[in-house]
Amino acid sequence: MSDAASFPQAARISVRNAQLRGNLRHATRTIRSKRARAVAELADWDRLRAAGAAIKDRTLRHLDQYLEQLEAAVTAAGGTVHWAVDADEANRIVTRLVKATGEKEVVKVKSMATQEIGLNEALAAAGIRAYETDLAELIVQLGADRPSHILVPAIHRNRTEIRDIFRRQMGAWGRPAPEDLSDSPAELAEAARLHLREKFLRAKVAISGANFMVAETGTLVVVESEGNGRMCLTLPQTLISVVGIEKTVPTWRDLEVFLQLLPRSSTAERMNPYTSTWTGTTDGDGPSEFHLVLLDNGRTDTLADQVGRQALRCIRCSACLNVCPVYERAGGHAYGSAYPGPIGAILTPQLRGTASALDASLPYASSLCGACYEVCPVAIDIPEVLVHLRERVAEGGSVTRNGARVTIRPAKGHAAERVAMRAARWAFEHPRALRAGERLAARTRRAHPARLPGEPWSASRDLPVVPPEPFRDWWQRTHGGKEAK
Amino acid sequence: MRVALFITCVNDALYPGTGRAVVTLLRRLGVEVDFPAEQTCCGQVQYNTGYRRQTEPLVRRFATVFTEYDAVVTPSGSCAAMVREHYPRIARRAADEDRDGELAELTGRIVPKVYELSEFLLDVLRVEDVGGYFPYTVAYHPTCHSLRLLGVGDRPTRLLRAVKGLDLVELPGAEECCGFGGTFSVKNPDVSAAMGADKARAAVDSGAQVLCAADNSCLMHIGGTLSRRGGGPRVLHLAEILASTEENVS
Ligand code: SF4
């Protein structure tokens, strides 16, 4: 990842992609207004939101206890729990579990955690083919593409592009698309259905994530719209779920809050079409073998940071992406991880650190307009965390890495800025020096051009005209306008 | 009531007309403002760019300079938000990190006395009709920090509606960020410019002769974009519209 383009570099290209901008603009605006309506229906939304945040905070505070409770409950229900400290370990565990079944294919339920760790690639390296079964994930997989949205991974594609991908690629992965496939949504969905059905009926192993894990009963919950998840969770013999440790909630009752917050925030539905829950294994019903891989991968370190830890409340609804003006223009790929948009800008630099140019640029990928915080169903103050992470990038400081406190140095490329900020602070502490500077600018004003070559501001905007006299001079000269003007 | 004007560094250096308008407007409403010359900058740019500790001396300066006043008025939504929302946070962290235990008390005293102009007019002076005259069509851009951090709500538009001769028209997508974002505009120039271009287009589409906001930094961005593009409304700070009269139209 270290050689990946920084956010501004990637965005410079995507912002000029008119097709992408058009697709994103249309899609995010549609979801945006639907969400606003779905949320406005509930008179107690603010209280639900506060409850969601409070449940998550309480759980995170005692996460060690809840995880042990969860492990005991899953084990008692016939499942096996594995602990993965990082992506490599999680991938090794899953690969070993699949190999043990003797299978060479797995079906997958859409999952952020497995994208985060690059599971499909790890399985491919071990000769195992993973089939994505969520429609949008299928489009991404067939197009040899990367997801660009949490909920709608192929949001950057339009219908015509999807039809072309299906026609070109489906055959290489299984049942081909009909030759005369049109770009009508019904025909596209039917082609996907027929293609996927073969996979569901053949699969012996499924891999999923989970939206929630209930500690008291060891129950996992997947919330979805298409029913592909239900197929994967019930038909195969072996089910392996890879879940971030922060997905834990203490009790079933807590789901009452989240199952209202999540669908309204993500798909703008009162209730999502499919909610699957499973607890260990049940004889003669569903998978006979169940493995839960609990993924840390930077989460415990994130939990150690008082300001940053609120990012772990996230329920991946994607509302923050849909309202984000920066996401809308830059697109999801510019964020360089499984987590695009505002949540990615605060989560990735915490999970992965800020060592690479990309990760160090993410906290700055925001105008701090606050639209994300306003819609977040668990009230994550994303602007606050962004500014907090900017501080880490600009000034370095003490962070937790792999469980140990370490002091990190400021990221590269901030030395000049640091000097400028110190100089500005000095001037602001010395009003007389400030005034001298202002006067100098005023006196040379006629020489100031409206644009400066090679300077990022004036590439697209004229510079303001410096007035003949700063306010403080006017005030002093006229005693606040009481004397001659 | 002793009222001080916090001009903000941007207005001081680049938009003194806005400051003069606040003084004129408040005088017309019977309030003599004071301008403590030791004031400088609220520290927002430093803070938002990741230099929190650099802002501490500026927080202290602000709290000290304005301590004796009953109210501090500022014609900037984002600077008011910096003081009200972030000063307490900065002070708390300074205490937590054993650098400055006093800052919390200093800021605690000043924070509740700081008002953005429209808040001061409506909440403190309780006037909606400030006696202005401005014979133009105006679109209002509710800048993000006024809207979401301060929560000024419909205060600015209520004030504008009461201005004689003024025709308030809708700005399409009004609540969307203009893309300025302080150092965001130079760190992410392409995205910022794309956002600015969309806002400029909305301003043109509104059909207004004047685009108004309560923050000159956002207007600098939108105005700079409009000026490069050519045509479209001129941009003007809320204070200058409210100060405008039949004898002296802004
Ligand atoms: S940060 Fe909030 S709004 Fe964004 S995806 Fe997570 S829960 Fe949803």
mmCIF file of N, CA and C in Angstrom, chain A residues 407-445:
data_model
loop_
_atom_site.group_PDB
_atom_site.id
_atom_site.type_symbol
_atom_site.label_atom_id
_atom_site.label_comp_id
_atom_site.label_asym_id
_atom_site.label_seq_id
_atom_site.Cartn_x
_atom_site.Cartn_y
_atom_site.Cartn_z
ATOM 1 N N THR A 407 6.015 6.369 20.003
ATOM 2 C CA THR A 407 5.968 7.764 19.577
ATOM 3 C C THR A 407 6.243 7.811 18.091
ATOM 4 N N ILE A 408 5.310 8.378 17.348
ATOM 5 C CA ILE A 408 5.545 8.457 15.909
ATOM 6 C C ILE A 408 5.985 9.873 15.537
ATOM 7 N N ARG A 409 6.757 9.943 14.457
ATOM 8 C CA ARG A 409 7.234 11.236 13.976
ATOM 9 C C ARG A 409 6.198 11.830 13.033
ATOM 10 N N PRO A 410 6.246 13.135 12.863
ATOM 11 C CA PRO A 410 5.321 13.736 11.895
ATOM 12 C C PRO A 410 5.517 13.120 10.519
ATOM 13 N N ALA A 411 4.433 13.058 9.746
ATOM 14 C CA ALA A 411 4.549 12.504 8.405
ATOM 15 C C ALA A 411 5.404 13.412 7.537
ATOM 16 N N LYS A 412 5.976 12.831 6.512
ATOM 17 C CA LYS A 412 6.823 13.598 5.592
ATOM 18 C C LYS A 412 6.016 14.698 4.912
ATOM 19 N N GLY A 413 6.695 15.756 4.531
ATOM 20 C CA GLY A 413 6.036 16.789 3.740
ATOM 21 C C GLY A 413 5.291 17.817 4.558
ATOM 22 N N HIS A 414 5.434 17.761 5.889
ATOM 23 C CA HIS A 414 4.715 18.738 6.691
ATOM 24 C C HIS A 414 5.636 19.769 7.343
ATOM 25 N N ALA A 415 6.943 19.684 7.035
ATOM 26 C CA ALA A 415 7.898 20.558 7.710
ATOM 27 C C ALA A 415 7.634 22.033 7.384
ATOM 28 N N ALA A 416 7.425 22.336 6.098
ATOM 29 C CA ALA A 416 7.213 23.731 5.700
ATOM 30 C C ALA A 416 5.926 24.267 6.321
ATOM 31 N N GLU A 417 4.902 23.403 6.319
ATOM 32 C CA GLU A 417 3.623 23.817 6.887
ATOM 33 C C GLU A 417 3.770 24.114 8.386
ATOM 34 N N ARG A 418 4.546 23.251 9.051
ATOM 35 C CA ARG A 418 4.735 23.435 10.487
ATOM 36 C C ARG A 418 5.394 24.786 10.766
ATOM 37 N N VAL A 419 6.395 25.104 9.959
ATOM 38 C CA VAL A 419 7.090 26.382 10.122
ATOM 39 C C VAL A 419 6.109 27.534 9.876
ATOM 40 N N ALA A 420 5.301 27.391 8.819
ATOM 41 C CA ALA A 420 4.348 28.461 8.487
ATOM 42 C C ALA A 420 3.341 28.647 9.622
ATOM 43 N N MET A 421 2.869 27.527 10.189
ATOM 44 C CA MET A 421 1.897 27.618 11.275
ATOM 45 C C MET A 421 2.511 28.297 12.504
ATOM 46 N N ARG A 422 3.781 27.956 12.775
ATOM 47 C CA ARG A 422 4.454 28.597 13.918
ATOM 48 C C ARG A 422 4.608 30.088 13.664
ATOM 49 N N ALA A 423 4.987 30.424 12.416
ATOM 50 C CA ALA A 423 5.186 31.839 12.078
ATOM 51 C C ALA A 423 3.868 32.595 12.224
ATOM 52 N N ALA A 424 2.792 31.969 11.740
ATOM 53 C CA ALA A 424 1.488 32.621 11.831
ATOM 54 C C ALA A 424 1.109 32.812 13.294
ATOM 55 N N ARG A 425 1.357 31.779 14.081
ATOM 56 C CA ARG A 425 1.016 31.891 15.494
ATOM 57 C C ARG A 425 1.806 33.028 16.130
ATOM 58 N N TRP A 426 3.089 33.123 15.739
ATOM 59 C CA TRP A 426 3.917 34.186 16.306
ATOM 60 C C TRP A 426 3.324 35.550 15.946
ATOM 61 N N ALA A 427 2.960 35.713 14.668
ATOM 62 C CA ALA A 427 2.405 36.998 14.230
ATOM 63 C C ALA A 427 1.113 37.298 14.982
ATOM 64 N N PHE A 428 0.304 36.256 15.170
ATOM 65 C CA PHE A 428 -0.969 36.465 15.856
ATOM 66 C C PHE A 428 -0.776 36.748 17.346
ATOM 67 N N GLU A 429 0.405 36.404 17.838
ATOM 68 C CA GLU A 429 0.690 36.746 19.225
ATOM 69 C C GLU A 429 1.294 38.137 19.339
ATOM 70 N N HIS A 430 1.639 38.723 18.214
ATOM 71 C CA HIS A 430 2.247 40.051 18.195
ATOM 72 C C HIS A 430 1.454 40.949 17.251
ATOM 73 N N PRO A 431 0.350 41.515 17.736
ATOM 74 C CA PRO A 431 -0.537 42.284 16.872
ATOM 75 C C PRO A 431 0.184 43.364 16.080
ATOM 76 N N ARG A 432 1.274 43.894 16.628
ATOM 77 C CA ARG A 432 1.947 44.964 15.907
ATOM 78 C C ARG A 432 2.649 44.429 14.655
ATOM 79 N N ALA A 433 3.234 43.250 14.799
ATOM 80 C CA ALA A 433 3.885 42.635 13.639
ATOM 81 C C ALA A 433 2.831 42.279 12.594
ATOM 82 N N LEU A 434 1.689 41.794 13.088
ATOM 83 C CA LEU A 434 0.598 41.434 12.192
ATOM 84 C C LEU A 434 0.173 42.648 11.375
ATOM 85 N N ARG A 435 0.057 43.758 12.079
ATOM 86 C CA ARG A 435 -0.392 44.979 11.441
ATOM 87 C C ARG A 435 0.608 45.470 10.398
ATOM 88 N N ALA A 436 1.879 45.330 10.725
ATOM 89 C CA ALA A 436 2.905 45.730 9.764
ATOM 90 C C ALA A 436 2.776 44.902 8.491
ATOM 91 N N GLY A 437 2.540 43.614 8.670
ATOM 92 C CA GLY A 437 2.381 42.719 7.515
ATOM 93 C C GLY A 437 1.175 43.114 6.683
ATOM 94 N N GLU A 438 0.060 43.399 7.381
ATOM 95 C CA GLU A 438 -1.160 43.795 6.672
ATOM 96 C C GLU A 438 -0.938 45.075 5.881
ATOM 97 N N ARG A 439 -0.235 46.011 6.522
ATOM 98 C CA ARG A 439 0.021 47.299 5.841
ATOM 99 C C ARG A 439 0.866 47.112 4.600
ATOM 100 N N LEU A 440 1.856 46.233 4.734
ATOM 101 C CA LEU A 440 2.729 45.979 3.594
ATOM 102 C C LEU A 440 1.896 45.426 2.437
ATOM 103 N N ALA A 441 1.005 44.468 2.784
ATOM 104 C CA ALA A 441 0.149 43.872 1.744
ATOM 105 C C ALA A 441 -0.733 44.945 1.121
ATOM 106 N N ALA A 442 -1.254 45.847 1.951
ATOM 107 C CA ALA A 442 -2.139 46.892 1.451
ATOM 108 C C ALA A 442 -1.380 47.841 0.531
ATOM 109 N N ARG A 443 -0.132 48.144 0.934
ATOM 110 C CA ARG A 443 0.622 49.105 0.140
ATOM 111 C C ARG A 443 1.036 48.554 -1.225
ATOM 112 N N THR A 444 1.256 47.245 -1.267
ATOM 113 C CA THR A 444 1.699 46.652 -2.534
ATOM 114 C C THR A 444 0.523 46.058 -3.301
ATOM 115 N N ARG A 445 -0.691 46.396 -2.894
ATOM 116 C CA ARG A 445 -1.873 45.714 -3.424
ATOM 117 C C ARG A 445 -2.008 45.769 -4.939
#
